[in-house]
Coordinates of C-alpha atoms in Angstrom, one line a residue:
M370 CA -184.8 -71.6 -29.9
Q371 CA -182.8 -68.7 -31.3
M372 CA -183.5 -68.1 -35.0
A373 CA -180.8 -67.8 -37.7
K374 CA -179.6 -64.5 -39.1
F375 CA -177.5 -63.2 -41.9
I376 CA -174.6 -60.9 -41.2
V377 CA -173.5 -59.0 -44.3
E378 CA -170.5 -56.7 -44.9
G379 CA -171.2 -54.3 -47.6
G380 CA -169.1 -52.7 -50.3
K381 CA -167.9 -55.7 -52.4
K382 CA -168.3 -55.8 -56.2
L383 CA -169.7 -59.1 -57.3
K384 CA -167.9 -61.1 -60.0
G385 CA -168.2 -64.6 -61.4
T386 CA -170.6 -67.1 -62.7
I387 CA -173.8 -68.5 -61.1
T388 CA -176.3 -71.1 -62.2
V389 CA -179.8 -70.5 -60.8
S390 CA -181.7 -73.3 -59.0
G391 CA -184.9 -74.9 -60.3
S392 CA -188.0 -72.8 -59.9
K393 CA -189.7 -73.1 -56.6
N394 CA -193.0 -71.9 -58.2
A395 CA -192.8 -74.6 -60.8
A396 CA -191.6 -77.4 -58.5
L397 CA -194.4 -77.1 -56.0
P398 CA -197.3 -77.5 -58.4
I399 CA -195.5 -80.2 -60.3
I400 CA -194.9 -82.2 -57.1
C401 CA -198.7 -81.9 -56.5
A402 CA -199.5 -82.8 -60.1
A403 CA -197.5 -86.0 -59.7
L404 CA -200.3 -87.3 -57.5
L405 CA -202.4 -87.6 -60.7
A406 CA -200.0 -90.0 -62.4
D407 CA -199.9 -93.8 -62.2
G408 CA -196.4 -95.0 -61.3
E409 CA -193.2 -93.3 -59.9
T410 CA -192.5 -89.7 -61.1
E411 CA -188.9 -88.5 -61.1
L412 CA -188.4 -84.8 -61.0
K413 CA -184.9 -83.3 -61.5
N414 CA -183.5 -79.8 -60.8
V415 CA -185.7 -79.4 -57.8
P416 CA -184.5 -76.6 -55.4
D417 CA -183.4 -77.8 -52.0
I418 CA -185.5 -75.2 -50.0
S419 CA -187.8 -75.4 -47.0
D420 CA -191.0 -75.1 -49.0
I421 CA -190.1 -78.2 -50.9
H422 CA -189.5 -80.1 -47.7
S423 CA -192.7 -78.9 -46.3
M424 CA -194.7 -80.1 -49.3
I425 CA -192.9 -83.5 -49.1
K426 CA -194.1 -83.8 -45.5
V427 CA -197.7 -83.3 -46.6
L428 CA -197.3 -86.0 -49.3
E429 CA -195.8 -88.4 -46.9
F430 CA -198.6 -87.7 -44.4
L431 CA -201.0 -88.7 -47.2
G432 CA -199.3 -92.0 -47.8
C433 CA -197.0 -91.2 -50.7
K434 CA -193.5 -92.7 -50.9
V435 CA -191.2 -89.7 -51.5
K436 CA -187.4 -89.5 -51.8
F437 CA -185.4 -86.3 -52.2
A438 CA -181.7 -86.3 -52.8
N439 CA -179.3 -84.4 -55.1
H440 CA -182.0 -82.1 -56.4
T441 CA -184.1 -85.1 -57.5
V442 CA -187.5 -86.0 -56.1
T443 CA -189.2 -89.3 -56.7
I444 CA -192.9 -89.6 -55.9
N445 CA -195.0 -92.8 -55.8
P446 CA -198.6 -92.1 -55.0
K447 CA -199.6 -95.8 -55.0
N448 CA -200.7 -95.7 -51.4
L449 CA -202.1 -92.2 -51.5
K450 CA -205.0 -91.7 -49.0
N451 CA -207.3 -88.8 -48.6
D452 CA -207.1 -87.8 -45.0
Y453 CA -207.9 -84.4 -43.6
I454 CA -204.7 -82.3 -43.8
P455 CA -204.3 -80.4 -40.5
G456 CA -203.1 -76.9 -40.0
D457 CA -199.7 -77.7 -38.6
L458 CA -198.7 -79.2 -42.1
V459 CA -200.0 -76.3 -44.2
C460 CA -200.0 -73.2 -42.0
K461 CA -196.6 -72.0 -43.3
M462 CA -197.0 -72.8 -47.0
R463 CA -199.8 -71.3 -49.2
A464 CA -198.8 -73.7 -52.0
S465 CA -200.4 -76.5 -50.1
I466 CA -203.7 -75.3 -51.6
L467 CA -202.4 -76.9 -54.9
L468 CA -203.4 -80.3 -53.4
L469 CA -207.1 -79.5 -53.9
G470 CA -207.2 -80.2 -57.6
P471 CA -205.3 -83.6 -57.5
L472 CA -207.2 -84.9 -54.5
L473 CA -210.6 -84.0 -56.1
A474 CA -209.5 -85.7 -59.3
R475 CA -208.3 -88.8 -57.6
F476 CA -210.9 -89.2 -54.8
G477 CA -213.8 -86.9 -55.5
K478 CA -213.2 -85.0 -52.3
A479 CA -210.6 -82.9 -50.5
N480 CA -210.5 -81.5 -47.0
M481 CA -207.7 -79.4 -45.5
S482 CA -207.0 -76.6 -43.1
F483 CA -206.6 -73.1 -44.6
P484 CA -203.0 -72.7 -46.0
G485 CA -200.6 -70.1 -44.8
G486 CA -197.5 -68.6 -46.3
C487 CA -196.2 -65.1 -46.7
V488 CA -198.0 -62.1 -45.2
L489 CA -199.1 -60.3 -48.4
G490 CA -202.4 -58.8 -47.5
K491 CA -205.7 -60.4 -48.6
R492 CA -205.2 -63.6 -50.6
S493 CA -208.6 -65.0 -51.2
V494 CA -209.4 -68.6 -52.2
D495 CA -212.4 -67.4 -54.2
A496 CA -210.8 -67.9 -57.6
H497 CA -209.9 -71.5 -56.7
L498 CA -213.4 -72.3 -55.5
T499 CA -215.1 -70.6 -58.5
G500 CA -213.1 -72.7 -61.0
L501 CA -213.5 -76.0 -59.2
K502 CA -217.3 -75.4 -58.7
E503 CA -217.5 -75.0 -62.5
L504 CA -216.0 -78.4 -62.8
G505 CA -218.7 -79.9 -60.7
C506 CA -217.4 -79.5 -57.2
K507 CA -219.5 -78.6 -54.2
V508 CA -218.1 -76.5 -51.4
I509 CA -219.0 -78.2 -48.1
D510 CA -217.1 -75.7 -45.9
D511 CA -215.0 -72.7 -46.7
K512 CA -215.1 -71.0 -43.4
Q513 CA -213.3 -73.3 -40.9
N514 CA -211.6 -75.5 -43.5
L515 CA -211.4 -76.0 -47.2
N516 CA -213.8 -79.0 -47.7
L517 CA -214.9 -79.9 -51.2
A518 CA -216.6 -82.9 -52.8
T519 CA -217.8 -83.9 -56.2
G520 CA -219.8 -86.8 -57.7
G521 CA -217.6 -86.6 -60.7
L522 CA -215.6 -83.9 -62.4
K523 CA -217.1 -82.6 -65.6
S524 CA -215.7 -80.3 -68.3
A525 CA -216.8 -76.7 -68.5
D526 CA -216.2 -73.3 -70.2
I527 CA -214.7 -71.3 -67.3
V528 CA -214.0 -67.6 -67.1
M529 CA -211.7 -67.1 -64.1
P530 CA -212.7 -64.2 -61.8
E531 CA -209.1 -63.1 -61.7
I532 CA -205.8 -64.1 -63.3
S533 CA -204.5 -66.3 -60.5
V534 CA -201.4 -68.5 -60.8
T535 CA -202.4 -71.1 -58.2
A536 CA -206.1 -71.1 -59.0
T537 CA -205.2 -71.7 -62.7
E538 CA -202.9 -74.6 -61.6
N539 CA -205.6 -76.2 -59.4
V540 CA -208.3 -76.0 -62.1
V541 CA -205.9 -77.4 -64.8
M542 CA -204.9 -80.3 -62.7
A543 CA -208.5 -81.2 -61.9
A544 CA -209.6 -80.7 -65.5
C545 CA -207.0 -83.1 -66.8
L546 CA -209.0 -86.1 -65.5
A547 CA -212.5 -84.5 -66.1
K548 CA -214.7 -85.8 -68.9
G549 CA -214.8 -83.7 -72.0
K550 CA -213.1 -80.5 -73.1
T551 CA -212.6 -77.7 -70.6
I552 CA -211.8 -74.2 -71.7
L553 CA -210.1 -72.0 -69.1
R554 CA -210.3 -68.3 -70.0
L555 CA -208.3 -65.6 -68.1
S556 CA -205.8 -68.2 -67.1
A557 CA -202.4 -67.3 -65.7
A558 CA -199.4 -67.7 -68.1
E559 CA -196.3 -67.4 -65.9
P560 CA -193.3 -69.6 -66.9
H561 CA -194.0 -71.8 -63.8
V562 CA -197.6 -72.4 -65.0
Q563 CA -196.3 -73.3 -68.4
D564 CA -193.8 -75.7 -66.8
M565 CA -196.6 -77.5 -64.9
C566 CA -198.7 -77.8 -68.1
K567 CA -195.7 -79.2 -70.0
F568 CA -195.1 -81.8 -67.3
L569 CA -198.8 -82.8 -67.4
N570 CA -198.6 -83.2 -71.1
K571 CA -195.6 -85.4 -70.8
C572 CA -197.7 -87.6 -68.5
G573 CA -200.3 -87.9 -71.2
A574 CA -202.6 -84.9 -70.5
K575 CA -203.9 -82.9 -73.5
I576 CA -203.4 -79.2 -72.7
K577 CA -203.3 -76.6 -75.5
G578 CA -202.7 -72.8 -75.4
I579 CA -199.7 -73.1 -73.0
G580 CA -198.3 -69.6 -72.5
S581 CA -201.5 -67.9 -73.3
H582 CA -204.4 -66.6 -71.2
E583 CA -206.8 -69.3 -72.6
L584 CA -206.1 -73.0 -72.0
V585 CA -208.0 -75.9 -73.6
I586 CA -207.8 -79.1 -71.6
E587 CA -209.1 -82.3 -73.1
G588 CA -209.8 -84.7 -70.3
V589 CA -208.1 -88.1 -70.3
K590 CA -208.9 -91.3 -68.3
K591 CA -205.4 -91.6 -66.7
L592 CA -201.9 -90.1 -66.6
K593 CA -198.7 -92.0 -66.5
A594 CA -195.6 -91.0 -64.5
C595 CA -192.6 -89.7 -66.2
Q596 CA -189.2 -88.1 -65.8
Y597 CA -189.1 -84.3 -65.9
S598 CA -186.6 -81.5 -65.3
I599 CA -187.9 -78.4 -63.5
C600 CA -187.3 -75.1 -65.3
G601 CA -184.7 -72.6 -64.0
D602 CA -185.9 -69.9 -61.5
Y603 CA -186.2 -66.7 -63.5
L604 CA -187.1 -64.8 -60.2
E605 CA -183.9 -65.9 -58.6
A606 CA -182.0 -64.8 -61.8
G607 CA -183.6 -61.4 -61.5
T608 CA -182.5 -61.1 -57.9
Y609 CA -178.9 -61.8 -58.8
A610 CA -179.1 -59.5 -61.8
I611 CA -180.0 -56.6 -59.5
A612 CA -177.3 -57.6 -57.0
A613 CA -174.7 -57.5 -59.8
A614 CA -176.0 -54.1 -61.0
I615 CA -176.0 -52.3 -57.7
T616 CA -172.5 -53.5 -56.8
E617 CA -171.1 -52.5 -60.2
G618 CA -170.4 -56.2 -60.7
D619 CA -169.7 -58.4 -63.6
V620 CA -171.8 -61.6 -63.3
L621 CA -172.8 -64.3 -65.7
I622 CA -176.2 -65.8 -64.7
K623 CA -176.9 -69.2 -66.3
G624 CA -179.8 -71.7 -66.4
I625 CA -182.8 -69.6 -67.4
N626 CA -184.6 -68.4 -70.5
P627 CA -183.9 -64.7 -70.3
H628 CA -187.1 -63.8 -72.2
D629 CA -189.1 -64.9 -69.2
L630 CA -187.8 -61.6 -67.8
D631 CA -188.5 -59.3 -70.8
S632 CA -190.5 -56.7 -68.8
F633 CA -188.0 -56.8 -65.9
L634 CA -185.0 -56.4 -68.3
Q635 CA -186.7 -53.5 -70.0
G636 CA -186.9 -51.9 -66.5
L637 CA -183.2 -52.5 -66.0
C638 CA -182.4 -50.9 -69.4
E639 CA -184.5 -47.9 -68.5
A640 CA -182.6 -47.5 -65.3
G641 CA -179.3 -47.5 -67.2
V642 CA -178.2 -51.1 -66.3
K643 CA -175.9 -52.8 -68.9
Y644 CA -176.3 -56.5 -69.8
K645 CA -176.0 -59.0 -72.6
L646 CA -178.4 -61.9 -73.3
G647 CA -177.7 -65.4 -74.5
K648 CA -179.9 -68.4 -75.2
N649 CA -179.8 -69.5 -71.5
F650 CA -178.0 -66.7 -69.7
I651 CA -177.8 -63.1 -68.8
H652 CA -174.4 -61.4 -68.5
M653 CA -174.6 -58.5 -66.2
L654 CA -172.0 -55.8 -67.0
P655 CA -170.5 -53.2 -64.7
S656 CA -173.0 -50.4 -64.4
K657 CA -173.4 -47.1 -62.4
N658 CA -175.1 -43.7 -62.5
F659 CA -178.6 -45.3 -62.5
K660 CA -181.6 -43.3 -63.6
A661 CA -185.0 -43.0 -61.9
I662 CA -188.0 -44.7 -63.6
A663 CA -191.4 -42.9 -64.0
K664 CA -193.3 -46.0 -62.9
V665 CA -192.6 -49.7 -62.1
R666 CA -196.0 -51.3 -62.4
T667 CA -196.4 -54.9 -61.4
A668 CA -199.0 -57.1 -63.1
V669 CA -199.6 -60.6 -64.3
Y670 CA -197.1 -62.2 -66.7
P671 CA -195.7 -61.1 -69.1
S672 CA -195.7 -57.7 -67.2
F673 CA -193.3 -56.8 -64.5
P674 CA -193.2 -59.6 -61.9
T675 CA -194.5 -58.7 -58.4
D676 CA -191.8 -61.0 -56.9
L677 CA -189.1 -58.7 -58.2
Q678 CA -190.7 -55.5 -57.1
A679 CA -188.9 -55.4 -53.7
P680 CA -185.5 -56.3 -55.1
F681 CA -185.9 -53.7 -57.8
A682 CA -186.8 -51.0 -55.3
V683 CA -183.2 -51.4 -53.8
L684 CA -181.9 -50.5 -57.3
L685 CA -184.2 -47.4 -57.3
T686 CA -182.7 -46.2 -54.0
Q687 CA -179.5 -45.7 -56.0
A688 CA -181.1 -44.0 -59.0
E689 CA -181.0 -40.3 -59.6
G690 CA -184.5 -38.7 -59.1
E691 CA -188.0 -40.0 -58.2
S692 CA -189.2 -43.4 -59.1
K693 CA -192.8 -44.6 -58.5
I694 CA -193.7 -48.2 -57.6
Y695 CA -197.2 -49.4 -58.3
E696 CA -197.9 -52.8 -56.8
T697 CA -201.2 -54.0 -58.4
L698 CA -201.4 -57.6 -57.1
F699 CA -201.0 -57.6 -53.3
E700 CA -201.7 -55.4 -50.4
G701 CA -199.0 -55.1 -47.8
R702 CA -196.1 -55.7 -50.2
L703 CA -194.5 -52.3 -49.6
N704 CA -193.9 -52.8 -45.9
Y705 CA -190.2 -53.7 -46.5
L706 CA -189.6 -50.0 -47.4
F707 CA -189.6 -49.2 -43.6
E708 CA -186.6 -51.6 -43.3
L709 CA -184.8 -49.8 -46.1
E710 CA -185.7 -46.5 -44.4
K711 CA -183.7 -47.7 -41.3
M712 CA -180.7 -48.0 -43.7
G713 CA -181.1 -44.5 -45.1
A714 CA -183.5 -44.9 -48.0
K715 CA -186.0 -42.1 -48.7
F716 CA -189.5 -42.8 -49.8
E717 CA -193.1 -41.9 -49.5
I718 CA -196.0 -44.4 -49.3
L719 CA -198.9 -42.9 -51.2
N720 CA -201.4 -45.8 -50.4
P721 CA -201.2 -49.6 -49.8
H722 CA -200.3 -50.1 -53.4
Q723 CA -198.1 -47.1 -54.4
A724 CA -194.8 -45.5 -53.2
V725 CA -192.3 -43.0 -54.5
I726 CA -188.6 -43.7 -53.9
R727 CA -186.1 -40.8 -54.0
G728 CA -182.5 -41.4 -54.8
P729 CA -179.7 -41.8 -54.8
K730 CA -179.1 -42.4 -51.1
K731 CA -176.2 -44.1 -49.5
L732 CA -177.3 -47.0 -47.3
K733 CA -175.7 -47.9 -43.9
G734 CA -175.6 -51.2 -42.2
V735 CA -178.2 -51.7 -39.3
P736 CA -180.3 -54.5 -37.9
I737 CA -183.2 -55.2 -40.3
S738 CA -185.8 -57.9 -40.8
S739 CA -187.4 -59.9 -43.7
W740 CA -191.1 -59.4 -44.3
D741 CA -191.6 -62.1 -46.9
I742 CA -189.5 -64.2 -49.3
R743 CA -188.8 -61.5 -51.9
A744 CA -188.5 -58.7 -49.4
G745 CA -186.0 -60.8 -47.5
A746 CA -183.9 -61.1 -50.7
A747 CA -184.2 -57.3 -51.1
M748 CA -182.7 -56.9 -47.6
I749 CA -179.7 -58.9 -48.6
L750 CA -179.3 -56.7 -51.8
A751 CA -179.4 -53.5 -49.7
A752 CA -176.9 -55.0 -47.3
L753 CA -174.5 -55.7 -50.2
I754 CA -174.2 -51.9 -50.9
A755 CA -174.5 -50.6 -47.3
K756 CA -171.6 -49.1 -45.5
G757 CA -170.7 -51.4 -42.6
T758 CA -172.4 -54.5 -41.2
T759 CA -176.0 -55.4 -41.7
E760 CA -177.8 -58.0 -39.5
I761 CA -180.9 -59.5 -41.2
S762 CA -183.4 -61.5 -39.1
N763 CA -186.4 -63.6 -40.0
I764 CA -184.4 -65.3 -42.7
E765 CA -186.6 -68.4 -42.6
Y766 CA -188.7 -66.5 -45.2
I767 CA -185.6 -66.3 -47.5
D768 CA -184.9 -70.0 -47.1
R769 CA -188.4 -70.8 -48.3
G770 CA -187.6 -69.4 -51.8
Y771 CA -183.8 -69.2 -52.3
E772 CA -181.5 -72.2 -52.1
K773 CA -178.2 -71.6 -50.1
I774 CA -178.4 -67.9 -51.1
E775 CA -175.4 -67.0 -48.8
E776 CA -173.2 -69.6 -50.5
K777 CA -174.1 -68.3 -53.9
F778 CA -173.3 -64.8 -52.9
R779 CA -170.1 -65.8 -51.3
K780 CA -169.1 -67.5 -54.6
L781 CA -169.5 -64.1 -56.3
G782 CA -167.3 -62.4 -53.7
A783 CA -169.9 -61.1 -51.2
I784 CA -169.1 -61.2 -47.4
I785 CA -172.2 -62.9 -45.9
K786 CA -172.6 -65.5 -43.2
R787 CA -175.4 -67.3 -41.5
V788 CA -175.3 -67.3 -37.7

């Protein structure tokens, strides 16, 4: 079967208004968290992307009744069963690891194949296992599969070995139904983690410290289903913000809390990008003559988001001087630079975590490929400013994280089609 590609004609200034989709990184853990609640959960503003459909398939495999239409997902776990989850269901989606916490809380055991997802270097499950063991879980197997069991979850004072988004989410979900008060130190605080905690609290959980790196979870006996609207995707908003900037565009981006992007917006400001902020929007103003940045250093929230590092690098190819990127969270997340090099970008990789980009360089349209979700988005951004036609392959990565991205760009005046 021939895979789909994007064909992009560069050189168009973007103009118009766009509303971002619901956050993928919030929707996936919240869908898993719905397994903890009695009754039918209704989630609104869910992005219609392949990762959501993949997660729904896993839930249906486990016996849940799930409906997805018009960006609304309803989940009824009444007939939930705890079967082994095979590799063909989880091999392409790392977020499936978020089922561990709910299954352990509901059944006292969980058994699944190792999850997959984007190729971002070493992504260990150690932080998940450390936190869950503190809650009373025993690891039966972590070599061939992820097989855990517990005679009953108990509260604990946990110091996480690293600030991990999905490990935090797993431990929080399990702790909600554990006896007593759990303190989770060095917890992740990203907006999507906050959104999951807010959803759980609406279901009757007792989570305090949301938005900080220390969460306190008072265990309850049960949770009740509710209606909830997923927060807007600040990472999608950041992607469109860069697209507007590099095309000298005038774009209003709606549907997010702009302060979720404070560190990113500071980077834009430093590069000479003009914008205005409102309560739930960012208005990108026509900008040019970008300036290099001494260092773009990714780190856990509220620092510069790793998921906007690759898109931001496209902006830096158009900035005067040398800019340094320091990717602290993942190995292998600079490989997309070799695709940009085909288009004319100039850079030097110093080590697996650091690179120097030299600009400005005019980019030209050539065949390129997506390396992961965010690198794929970066390829589209580069194509928007390249001279001529760019062909982008492996776009299934992009479809995992961005809903109808080509339609949204066309609405803003870009020439892009899926073939």
